Tab-separated table of C-alpha atoms in Angstrom:
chain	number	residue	atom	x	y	z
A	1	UNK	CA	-106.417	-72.016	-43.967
A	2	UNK	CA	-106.468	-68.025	-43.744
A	3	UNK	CA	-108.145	-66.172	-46.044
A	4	UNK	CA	-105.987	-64.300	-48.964
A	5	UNK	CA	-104.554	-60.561	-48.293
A	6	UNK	CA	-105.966	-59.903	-52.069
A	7	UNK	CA	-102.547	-58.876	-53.147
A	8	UNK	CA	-101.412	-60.399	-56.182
A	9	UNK	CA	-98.517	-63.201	-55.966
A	10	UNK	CA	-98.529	-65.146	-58.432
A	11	UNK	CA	-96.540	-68.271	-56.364
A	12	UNK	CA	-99.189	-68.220	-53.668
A	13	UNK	CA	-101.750	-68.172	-56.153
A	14	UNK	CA	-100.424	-71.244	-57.983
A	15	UNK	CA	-99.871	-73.232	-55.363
A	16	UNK	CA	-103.634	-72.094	-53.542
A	17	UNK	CA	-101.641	-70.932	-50.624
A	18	UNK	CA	-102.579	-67.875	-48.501
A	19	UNK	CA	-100.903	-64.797	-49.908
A	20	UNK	CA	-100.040	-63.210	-46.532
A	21	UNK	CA	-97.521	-66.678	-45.455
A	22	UNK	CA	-95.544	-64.754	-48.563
A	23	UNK	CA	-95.848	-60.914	-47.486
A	24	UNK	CA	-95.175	-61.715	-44.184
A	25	UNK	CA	-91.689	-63.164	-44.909
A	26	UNK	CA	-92.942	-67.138	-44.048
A	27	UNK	CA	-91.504	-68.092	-47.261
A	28	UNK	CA	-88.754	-66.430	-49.678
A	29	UNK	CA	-90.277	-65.522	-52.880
A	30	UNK	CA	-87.484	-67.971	-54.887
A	31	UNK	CA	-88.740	-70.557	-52.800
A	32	UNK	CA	-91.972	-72.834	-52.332
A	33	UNK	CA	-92.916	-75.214	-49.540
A	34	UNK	CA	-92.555	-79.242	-50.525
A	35	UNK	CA	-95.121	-81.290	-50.719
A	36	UNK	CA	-95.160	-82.233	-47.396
A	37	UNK	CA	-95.569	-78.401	-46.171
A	38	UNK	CA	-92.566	-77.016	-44.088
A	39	UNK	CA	-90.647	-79.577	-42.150
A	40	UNK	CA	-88.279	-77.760	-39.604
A	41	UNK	CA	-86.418	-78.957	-36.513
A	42	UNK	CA	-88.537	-80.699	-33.736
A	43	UNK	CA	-91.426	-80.076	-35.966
A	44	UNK	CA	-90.794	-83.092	-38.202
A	45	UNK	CA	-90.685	-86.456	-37.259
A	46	UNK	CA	-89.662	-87.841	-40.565
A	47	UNK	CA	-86.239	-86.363	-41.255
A	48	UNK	CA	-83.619	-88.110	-40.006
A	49	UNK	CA	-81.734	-85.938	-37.756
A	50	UNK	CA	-78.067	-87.499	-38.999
A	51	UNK	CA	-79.009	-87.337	-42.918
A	52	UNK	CA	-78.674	-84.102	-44.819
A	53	UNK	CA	-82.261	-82.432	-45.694
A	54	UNK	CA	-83.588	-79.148	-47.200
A	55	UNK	CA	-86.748	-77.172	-45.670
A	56	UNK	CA	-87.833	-75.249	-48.917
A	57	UNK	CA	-87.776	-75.845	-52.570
A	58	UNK	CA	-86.084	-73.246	-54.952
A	59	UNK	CA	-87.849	-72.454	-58.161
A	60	UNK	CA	-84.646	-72.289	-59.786
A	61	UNK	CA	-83.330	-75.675	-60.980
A	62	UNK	CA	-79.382	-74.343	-61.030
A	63	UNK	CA	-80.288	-73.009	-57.337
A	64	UNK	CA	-81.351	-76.254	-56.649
A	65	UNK	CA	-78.393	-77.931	-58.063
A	66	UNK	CA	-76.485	-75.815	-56.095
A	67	UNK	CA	-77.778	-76.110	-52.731
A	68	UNK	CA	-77.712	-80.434	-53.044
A	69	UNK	CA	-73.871	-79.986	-54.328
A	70	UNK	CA	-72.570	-78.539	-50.939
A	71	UNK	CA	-74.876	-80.494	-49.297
A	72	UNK	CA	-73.941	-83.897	-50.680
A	73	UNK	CA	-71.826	-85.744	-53.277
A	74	UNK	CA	-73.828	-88.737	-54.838
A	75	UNK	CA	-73.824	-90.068	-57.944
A	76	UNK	CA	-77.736	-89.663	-58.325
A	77	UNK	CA	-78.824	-87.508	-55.787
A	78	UNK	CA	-82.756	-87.958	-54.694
A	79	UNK	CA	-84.414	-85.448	-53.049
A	80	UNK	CA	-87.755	-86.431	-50.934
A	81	UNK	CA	-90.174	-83.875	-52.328
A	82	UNK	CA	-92.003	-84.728	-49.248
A	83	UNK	CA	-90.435	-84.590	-46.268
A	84	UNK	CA	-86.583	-82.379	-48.345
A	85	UNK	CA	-84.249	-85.438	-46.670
A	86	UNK	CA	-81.450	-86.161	-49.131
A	87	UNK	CA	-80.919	-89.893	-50.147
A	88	UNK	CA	-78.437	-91.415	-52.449
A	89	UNK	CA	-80.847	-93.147	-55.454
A	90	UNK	CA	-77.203	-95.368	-56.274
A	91	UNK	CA	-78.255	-97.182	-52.781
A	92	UNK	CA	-80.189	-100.194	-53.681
A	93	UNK	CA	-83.573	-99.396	-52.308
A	94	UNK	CA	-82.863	-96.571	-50.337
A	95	UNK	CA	-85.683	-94.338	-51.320
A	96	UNK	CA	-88.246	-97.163	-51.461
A	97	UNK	CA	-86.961	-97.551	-47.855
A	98	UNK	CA	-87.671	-93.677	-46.833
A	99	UNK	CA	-90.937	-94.150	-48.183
A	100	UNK	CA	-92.017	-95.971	-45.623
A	101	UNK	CA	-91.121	-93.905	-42.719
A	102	UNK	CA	-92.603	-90.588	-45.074
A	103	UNK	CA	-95.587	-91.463	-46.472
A	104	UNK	CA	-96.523	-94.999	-45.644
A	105	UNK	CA	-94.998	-96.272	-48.563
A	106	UNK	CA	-95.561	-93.809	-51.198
A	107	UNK	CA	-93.219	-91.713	-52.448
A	108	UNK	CA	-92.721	-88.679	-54.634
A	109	UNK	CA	-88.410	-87.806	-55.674
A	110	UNK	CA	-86.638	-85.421	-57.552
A	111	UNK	CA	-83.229	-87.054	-59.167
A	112	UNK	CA	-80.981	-84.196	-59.356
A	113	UNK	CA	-78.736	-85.354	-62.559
A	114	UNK	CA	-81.326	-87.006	-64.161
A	115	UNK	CA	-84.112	-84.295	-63.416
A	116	UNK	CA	-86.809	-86.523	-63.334
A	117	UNK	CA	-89.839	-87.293	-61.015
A	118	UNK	CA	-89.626	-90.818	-59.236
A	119	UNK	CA	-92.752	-91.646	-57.880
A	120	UNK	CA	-93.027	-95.116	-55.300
A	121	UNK	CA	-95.827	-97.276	-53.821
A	122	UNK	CA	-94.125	-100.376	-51.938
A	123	UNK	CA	-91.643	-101.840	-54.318
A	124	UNK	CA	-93.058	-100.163	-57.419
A	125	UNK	CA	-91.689	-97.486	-59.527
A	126	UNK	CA	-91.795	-95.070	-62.202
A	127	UNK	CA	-90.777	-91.677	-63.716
A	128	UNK	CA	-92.226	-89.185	-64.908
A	129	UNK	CA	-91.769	-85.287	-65.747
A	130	UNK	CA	-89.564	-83.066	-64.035
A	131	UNK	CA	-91.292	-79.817	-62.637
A	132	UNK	CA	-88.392	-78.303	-63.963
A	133	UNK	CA	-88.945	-76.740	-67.569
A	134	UNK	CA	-87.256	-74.089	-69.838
A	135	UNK	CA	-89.104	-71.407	-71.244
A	136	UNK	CA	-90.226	-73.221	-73.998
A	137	UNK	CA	-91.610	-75.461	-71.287
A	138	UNK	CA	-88.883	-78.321	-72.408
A	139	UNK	CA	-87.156	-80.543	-69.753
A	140	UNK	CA	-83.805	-81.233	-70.819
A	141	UNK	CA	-81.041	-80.090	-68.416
A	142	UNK	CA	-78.768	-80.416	-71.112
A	143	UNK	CA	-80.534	-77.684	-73.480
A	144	UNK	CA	-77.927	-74.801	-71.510
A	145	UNK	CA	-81.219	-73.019	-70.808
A	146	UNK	CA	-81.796	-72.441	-67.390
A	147	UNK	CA	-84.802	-74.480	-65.948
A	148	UNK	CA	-87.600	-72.657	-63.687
A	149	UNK	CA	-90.289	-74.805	-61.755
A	150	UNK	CA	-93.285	-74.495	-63.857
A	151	UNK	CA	-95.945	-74.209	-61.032
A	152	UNK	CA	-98.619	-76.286	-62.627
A	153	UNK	CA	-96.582	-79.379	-63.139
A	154	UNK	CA	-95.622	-78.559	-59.228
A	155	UNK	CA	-99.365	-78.142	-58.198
A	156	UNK	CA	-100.293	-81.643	-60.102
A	157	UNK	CA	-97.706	-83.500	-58.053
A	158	UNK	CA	-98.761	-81.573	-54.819
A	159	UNK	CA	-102.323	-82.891	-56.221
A	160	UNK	CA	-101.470	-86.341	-56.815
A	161	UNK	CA	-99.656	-86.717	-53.308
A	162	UNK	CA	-102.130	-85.157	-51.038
A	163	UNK	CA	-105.039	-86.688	-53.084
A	164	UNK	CA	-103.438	-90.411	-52.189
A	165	UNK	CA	-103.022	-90.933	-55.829
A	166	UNK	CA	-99.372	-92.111	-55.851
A	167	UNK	CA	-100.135	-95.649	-56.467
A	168	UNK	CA	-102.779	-95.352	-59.507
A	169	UNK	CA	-100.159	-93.184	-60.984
A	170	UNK	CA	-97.726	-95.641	-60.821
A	171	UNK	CA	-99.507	-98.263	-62.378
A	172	UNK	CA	-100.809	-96.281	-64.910
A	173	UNK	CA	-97.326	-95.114	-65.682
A	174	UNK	CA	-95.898	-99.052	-65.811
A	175	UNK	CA	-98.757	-99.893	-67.856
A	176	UNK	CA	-98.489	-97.063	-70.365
A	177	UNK	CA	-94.619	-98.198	-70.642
């Protein structure tokens, strides 16, 4: 990975990646890559070329919101934070079924209404925080406050998928419930 410029940006910083990707105009500043890095056109063999997908991740959680509702109309909309494809969590096992062409059977989702975390390994499941927080660092959607992605919960799932750690998390999470 190239070195920093040294300029400050506190995104790039966050997320350890090089500052110039930012001053060079690779990624917007309201935007950060998914976990998965930038998936684009011929470049990624995951995305489905007929299902409806997203490329970047906006910090804001209304931007978000916006984006998926032209895009789609589910009742729980799931967004891979992997690969960006956009999958209808109302399907019975549709995003356990993605998994396995993304990540080998692991899986990390954000669910839109709910603004939750679903993370997968096979047929196992579990929630847990949204990277989506007020400015008191609450979750709730339903506060009226607008929600920001709070880069540290976003680097600990970036963490936990490219550190293989999907599946301990899960269990740990169905244990602790």
């Amino acid at each position: 990975m190239p070195a920093s410029t040294g300029k400050k940006n506190p995104i790039g910083q966050d997320l350890k990646l090089p500052t110039q990707l930012f001053t060079q105009g690779k990624y917007a500043k309201n935007e950060v890559p998914l976990l998965g890095g930038v998936c684009t056109g011929e470049d990624c063999s995951v995305t489905d070329v007929h299902r409806t997908s997203i490329e970047m991740l906006p910090l804001s959680y209304t931007d978000l919101y916006a984006k998926l509702g032209t895009l789609c109309e589910f009742e729980q909309t799931a967004l891979c934070m992997v690969c960006g494809q956009v999958l209808n969590a109302c399907l019975d096992r549709e995003c356990v079924e993605h998994t396995y062409q993304c990540g080998a059977g692991s899986g990390v989702f954000f669910l839109l209404q709910k603004c939750v975390v679903l993370i997968t390994h096979n047929s196992r499941e579990a929630y847990i925080q949204s990277p989506y927080v007020d400015s008191h660092g609450e979750t709730s959607q339903y506060s009226g406050r607008p929600l920001n992605l709070d880069m540290d919960r976003y680097d600990i799932l970036r963490e936990m998928w490219c550190g293989h750690q999907i599946y301990e998390r899960v269990i740990s999470e169905q244990r602790g419930n």
